[in-house]
Structures are given as structure tokens and as C-alpha cells.
Short mmCIF file of C-alpha atoms in Angstrom, two decimals:
data_model
loop_
_atom_site.label_atom_id
_atom_site.label_comp_id
_atom_site.label_asym_id
_atom_site.label_seq_id
_atom_site.Cartn_x
_atom_site.Cartn_y
_atom_site.Cartn_z
CA MET A 2 7.36 -12.90 -11.70
CA GLU A 3 7.06 -16.63 -11.26
CA LEU A 4 4.77 -16.73 -8.25
CA LYS A 5 5.77 -20.27 -7.34
CA ASN A 6 9.30 -18.99 -6.70
CA THR A 7 8.16 -15.93 -4.75
CA VAL A 8 8.89 -15.18 -1.10
CA ALA A 9 6.62 -12.33 -0.04
CA PHE A 10 6.59 -9.89 2.86
CA VAL A 11 3.29 -8.13 3.64
CA THR A 12 2.97 -5.30 6.16
CA GLY A 13 -0.24 -4.82 8.13
CA ALA A 14 -1.16 -8.42 7.43
CA ASN A 15 -3.24 -9.16 10.51
CA ARG A 16 -6.58 -8.03 9.07
CA GLY A 17 -8.42 -6.36 6.20
CA LEU A 18 -6.55 -5.84 2.97
CA GLY A 19 -3.22 -7.03 4.35
CA LEU A 20 -4.72 -10.36 5.34
CA ALA A 21 -6.38 -10.60 1.92
CA PHE A 22 -3.00 -10.01 0.26
CA ALA A 23 -1.43 -12.77 2.33
CA LYS A 24 -4.22 -15.23 1.57
CA ALA A 25 -4.24 -14.41 -2.16
CA LEU A 26 -0.51 -15.04 -2.33
CA LEU A 27 -0.87 -18.37 -0.58
CA ASP A 28 -3.69 -19.33 -2.93
CA ALA A 29 -1.46 -18.37 -5.88
CA GLY A 30 1.12 -20.90 -4.73
CA VAL A 31 3.95 -18.67 -3.56
CA LYS A 32 6.81 -20.31 -1.71
CA LYS A 33 6.53 -18.33 1.54
CA VAL A 34 4.63 -15.37 2.99
CA TYR A 35 5.97 -13.32 5.89
CA ALA A 36 2.99 -11.63 7.55
CA ALA A 37 3.96 -8.57 9.56
CA ALA A 38 1.96 -6.83 12.27
CA ARG A 39 2.56 -4.87 15.45
CA ASN A 40 1.15 -7.86 17.32
CA PRO A 41 2.17 -11.06 15.50
CA ALA A 42 -0.16 -13.08 17.74
CA GLN A 43 -2.98 -11.70 15.58
CA ILE A 44 -1.59 -13.59 12.56
CA THR A 45 -3.58 -16.81 12.70
CA LEU A 46 -4.01 -17.90 9.06
CA PRO A 47 -2.25 -21.26 8.57
CA GLY A 48 0.76 -21.15 6.27
CA LEU A 49 1.89 -17.63 7.14
CA HIS A 50 5.13 -16.72 8.91
CA PRO A 51 4.30 -14.06 11.53
CA ILE A 52 6.75 -11.18 12.00
CA GLN A 53 6.56 -8.45 14.63
CA LEU A 54 6.80 -5.08 12.92
CA ASP A 55 5.85 -1.47 13.50
CA VAL A 56 6.82 0.29 10.27
CA THR A 57 7.43 3.52 12.21
CA ASP A 58 10.15 1.81 14.29
CA GLN A 59 13.40 1.95 12.32
CA GLN A 60 15.08 -0.75 14.40
CA GLN A 61 12.21 -3.17 13.82
CA VAL A 62 12.25 -2.38 10.10
CA LEU A 63 15.99 -3.11 9.83
CA ALA A 64 15.62 -6.26 11.92
CA ALA A 65 12.85 -7.53 9.64
CA ALA A 66 14.98 -6.97 6.53
CA GLN A 67 17.88 -8.80 8.13
CA ALA A 68 15.74 -11.71 9.31
CA CYS A 69 13.90 -12.12 5.99
CA GLY A 70 16.77 -12.15 3.55
CA ASP A 71 15.00 -14.44 1.08
CA VAL A 72 12.25 -11.92 0.20
CA ASN A 73 11.73 -11.01 -3.46
CA LEU A 74 8.28 -9.38 -3.10
CA LEU A 75 7.52 -6.59 -0.64
CA ILE A 76 3.95 -5.35 -0.24
CA ASN A 77 3.79 -2.06 1.67
CA ASN A 78 0.21 -2.27 2.86
CA ALA A 79 0.34 -0.83 6.40
CA GLY A 80 -1.54 2.43 6.69
CA ILE A 81 -3.68 4.53 9.00
CA ALA A 82 -6.43 7.11 8.48
CA GLN A 83 -7.60 9.69 11.00
CA PRO A 84 -9.91 12.72 10.85
CA SER A 85 -7.57 15.53 9.82
CA PRO A 86 -8.92 18.80 8.41
CA PHE A 87 -5.93 20.98 7.59
CA LEU A 88 -7.16 23.91 9.70
CA ALA A 89 -8.07 21.94 12.84
CA SER A 90 -6.19 23.00 15.96
CA ASP A 91 -4.45 19.62 16.29
CA SER A 92 -3.89 19.06 12.57
CA VAL A 93 -0.08 19.16 12.62
CA ALA A 94 0.23 16.38 15.19
CA VAL A 95 -2.51 14.22 13.68
CA ILE A 96 -1.22 14.58 10.12
CA ARG A 97 2.37 13.92 11.22
CA THR A 98 1.22 10.62 12.73
CA GLN A 99 -0.33 9.59 9.41
CA PHE A 100 2.78 10.59 7.48
CA ASP A 101 4.90 8.52 9.88
CA THR A 102 3.07 5.37 8.78
CA ASN A 103 1.76 6.11 5.30
CA PHE A 104 4.87 7.83 3.91
CA PHE A 105 7.91 7.46 6.16
CA GLY A 106 7.04 3.87 7.09
CA MET A 107 6.72 3.01 3.41
CA LEU A 108 10.02 4.77 2.69
CA ALA A 109 11.82 3.00 5.54
CA MET A 110 10.58 -0.42 4.40
CA SER A 111 11.56 0.29 0.81
CA GLN A 112 15.05 1.43 1.80
CA ALA A 113 15.62 -1.56 4.06
CA PHE A 114 14.37 -4.17 1.60
CA ALA A 115 15.76 -2.73 -1.66
CA PRO A 116 19.13 -4.48 -1.16
CA VAL A 117 17.31 -7.71 -0.27
CA LEU A 118 15.26 -7.53 -3.46
CA LYS A 119 18.41 -6.82 -5.47
CA ALA A 120 20.24 -9.78 -3.96
CA ASN A 121 17.31 -12.02 -4.91
CA GLY A 122 17.13 -10.99 -8.55
CA GLY A 123 15.18 -7.74 -8.38
CA GLY A 124 11.71 -8.97 -7.57
CA ALA A 125 8.87 -6.56 -6.97
CA LEU A 126 7.78 -3.84 -4.56
CA VAL A 127 4.08 -3.00 -4.20
CA ASN A 128 2.83 0.20 -2.56
CA MET A 129 -0.79 0.45 -1.45
CA LEU A 130 -1.96 3.94 -2.42
CA SER A 131 -5.47 5.39 -2.88
CA VAL A 132 -7.74 7.35 -5.17
CA LEU A 133 -7.15 10.00 -2.49
CA SER A 134 -3.61 10.31 -3.82
CA TRP A 135 -5.30 12.57 -6.41
CA ILE A 136 -8.33 14.09 -4.68
CA ASN A 137 -9.32 15.23 -1.20
CA LEU A 138 -12.29 14.44 0.99
CA ALA A 139 -13.50 16.88 3.64
CA GLY A 140 -12.38 15.80 7.06
CA ILE A 141 -9.45 13.60 6.02
CA ASN A 142 -7.26 16.01 4.11
CA GLY A 143 -4.22 14.86 6.06
CA TYR A 144 -4.74 11.29 4.90
CA SER A 145 -5.06 12.48 1.31
CA ALA A 146 -1.81 14.43 1.66
CA SER A 147 0.01 11.39 3.01
CA LYS A 148 -1.23 9.26 0.11
CA ALA A 149 -0.26 11.93 -2.43
CA ALA A 150 3.23 11.85 -0.93
CA ALA A 151 3.23 8.05 -1.08
CA TRP A 152 2.30 8.19 -4.78
CA SER A 153 5.24 10.51 -5.43
CA LEU A 154 7.45 8.15 -3.43
CA THR A 155 6.27 5.22 -5.53
CA ASN A 156 7.08 7.00 -8.78
CA GLY A 157 10.53 7.96 -7.49
CA LEU A 158 11.26 4.44 -6.26
CA ARG A 159 10.30 3.08 -9.67
CA ASN A 160 13.00 5.23 -11.25
CA GLU A 161 15.64 4.42 -8.64
CA LEU A 162 14.98 0.67 -8.57
CA ARG A 163 14.66 0.11 -12.31
CA ALA A 164 18.40 -0.49 -12.71
CA GLN A 165 18.33 -3.42 -10.27
CA GLY A 166 15.37 -5.01 -12.07
CA THR A 167 12.77 -4.36 -9.38
CA LEU A 168 9.18 -3.98 -10.56
CA VAL A 169 7.43 -1.20 -8.60
CA VAL A 170 3.63 -1.43 -8.53
CA GLY A 171 1.38 1.41 -7.38
CA VAL A 172 -2.10 0.31 -6.31
CA HIS A 173 -4.89 2.89 -6.28
CA ALA A 174 -8.33 2.08 -4.91
CA ALA A 175 -11.39 3.94 -3.67
CA PHE A 176 -13.41 2.47 -0.82
CA ILE A 177 -12.48 -1.02 0.35
CA ASP A 178 -14.69 -2.88 2.80
CA THR A 179 -12.41 -2.85 5.84
CA ASP A 180 -12.54 -1.46 9.38
CA MET A 181 -11.15 1.83 8.04
CA THR A 182 -14.28 2.43 5.91
CA GLN A 183 -17.00 0.86 8.06
CA HIS A 184 -18.64 4.29 8.51
CA VAL A 185 -18.71 5.04 4.75
CA ALA A 186 -22.04 4.49 2.98
CA MET A 187 -20.64 4.13 -0.53
CA PRO A 188 -20.02 1.22 -2.91
CA LYS A 189 -16.97 -0.70 -1.78
CA SER A 190 -14.64 -3.31 -3.22
CA THR A 191 -13.89 -6.33 -1.11
CA PRO A 192 -10.31 -6.79 0.09
CA GLN A 193 -10.24 -10.04 -1.87
CA GLN A 194 -11.12 -8.29 -5.14
CA VAL A 195 -8.27 -5.80 -4.71
CA ALA A 196 -5.76 -8.43 -3.62
CA LEU A 197 -6.48 -10.66 -6.61
CA GLN A 198 -5.95 -7.76 -9.01
CA VAL A 199 -2.61 -6.98 -7.39
CA VAL A 200 -1.40 -10.57 -7.51
CA GLU A 201 -2.37 -10.67 -11.19
CA ALA A 202 -0.46 -7.44 -11.87
CA ILE A 203 2.65 -8.81 -10.19
CA ALA A 204 2.52 -11.96 -12.29
CA GLN A 205 2.05 -9.92 -15.48
CA GLY A 206 4.67 -7.28 -14.66
CA ARG A 207 2.23 -4.31 -14.66
CA GLU A 208 3.26 -1.13 -12.86
CA GLU A 209 -0.14 0.21 -11.82
CA VAL A 210 -3.43 -1.17 -10.57
CA PHE A 211 -6.65 0.88 -10.64
CA ALA A 212 -8.85 -1.36 -8.57
CA ASP A 213 -12.37 -0.02 -9.20
CA GLU A 214 -14.43 2.16 -11.50
CA ILE A 215 -14.32 5.23 -9.23
CA THR A 216 -10.53 5.14 -9.31
CA ARG A 217 -10.43 4.63 -13.06
CA GLN A 218 -12.82 7.55 -13.64
CA VAL A 219 -10.76 9.89 -11.47
CA LYS A 220 -7.53 8.84 -13.16
CA ARG A 221 -8.98 9.46 -16.62
CA ALA A 222 -10.22 12.91 -15.56
CA LEU A 223 -6.94 14.24 -14.15
CA SER A 224 -6.00 15.96 -17.40
CA LEU A 225 -9.35 17.73 -17.86
CA ASP A 226 -9.64 21.50 -17.44
CA SER A 227 -12.09 20.82 -14.61
CA ALA A 228 -9.93 18.12 -13.04
CA PRO A 229 -11.46 16.23 -10.09
CA TYR A 230 -8.91 17.56 -7.59
CA LEU A 231 -10.43 21.03 -8.12
CA ARG A 232 -13.72 19.81 -6.64
CA GLU A 233 -14.37 18.53 -3.16
CA GLY A 234 -14.37 14.75 -3.17
CA GLY A 235 -13.59 14.68 -6.87
CA GLN A 236 -17.26 15.08 -7.75
#
């Protein structure tokens, strides 16, 4: 894609990785960046166009697609993570909440904006996934399940959108230094490092981004007899 001709829409853009995506796009010289958040008043970076959006609200999703008809790059970044062992007494409700955002929200945004992307020449759709699309960590199995589903969604969207010329990019990363991982004592990428890799992939037309060495190691090991998903935490 020619970034200078790009009009981008970023979900969850008020902080963390979403904000880093928005800033990286501005720095790359894109034409316009719509920055979506539940509370658009939290969008304060100059140059962004704030949009109110809860990706779990179908009416807000449809309204955003109608209002932003010039978009040719959608970045599905919005996501949540909650403690969710599968066998916990409240696991069904907690995991359903994560699926509502991490899978169904991503699906709703993709459905709503696919015709917009087509009308604007195809463009690109980026889904923020995780190394936990492939492995599970004790305590957040529900999050891992939602990201595994989002990976499958991404692969299916790639097939369905190929005919209209839409590039679909799946982004996998391990720990990123955001509020979501503030309790994790492990090496972390900065949001800026991940965002720059994604912007580069969009410009080059690449379909996958493996943002750090942990993610690359897990991906390489998936075909082994002792694949990382057979071991807790992929260790």
C-alpha cells in the first residue's frame, strides 16, 4: 500500500498498542487516522480523528463504517484479557465476555468495513492476535481460546477477502509493555516496536507479523512432535 494515500481506522486507539498504531501511522505520513475508543475524549494525540466505538455494540460498529466511508486500512486492535481458567465456577461468563470483544467484535468490524475497503480499492485489514493463539498460559485459558478463534477468523477472512484485493495481516506477539501486562515479569516489546513492524508489513504487502523472538520460536516449533501447545506456557 502507498501509505501516503491511506486512510486508517484503529480500534482501541486511546492507549497502549492502539495509540502506538495511530502514532506510527501518522509518522508514516498517512492521509488520515480515525482513532476509535469507547470514550473518544481519551483520544488526545493531535492529528487523530476521534470516533466513539464499542466493538461489541453492533449499532456503533455499523455507524462507524457508514461515517468513515473513506477508510482503506482497518486495524482491529481492541481486545481484553481477564483471569479465566476453564474450570473456574464463573468461566463461561468471563470467557464469553472476552470472546465478545476479541472474536465477535473483530468479526463485526471486519464484516462492516469489508464493503468499505472494497469500494476504496481493496486496502488492508490488520488483526491483532497473540502468541497465545497457539499456546495457553495457566489462569488465562479463556483469553488464549479467544485469540485462537481470532487467528482462525483471520485466516478465513484472508480467503474470503482475497477476491476483492484486500490484504489481511495477522499480527502475533508475546508480551507487550501495556497496562494488560503490567503484572508480568518477563521481557516485553514496546508498543512502538510492534506498531512499526506492522506499518512496515502493510507497506510491503506481508500477510503475517511475528513481532518478537518468543513468538518466532513458538511458531517454528508448532510442527515438532513435542509442539509447544502440549506444554503449559509453551515451555
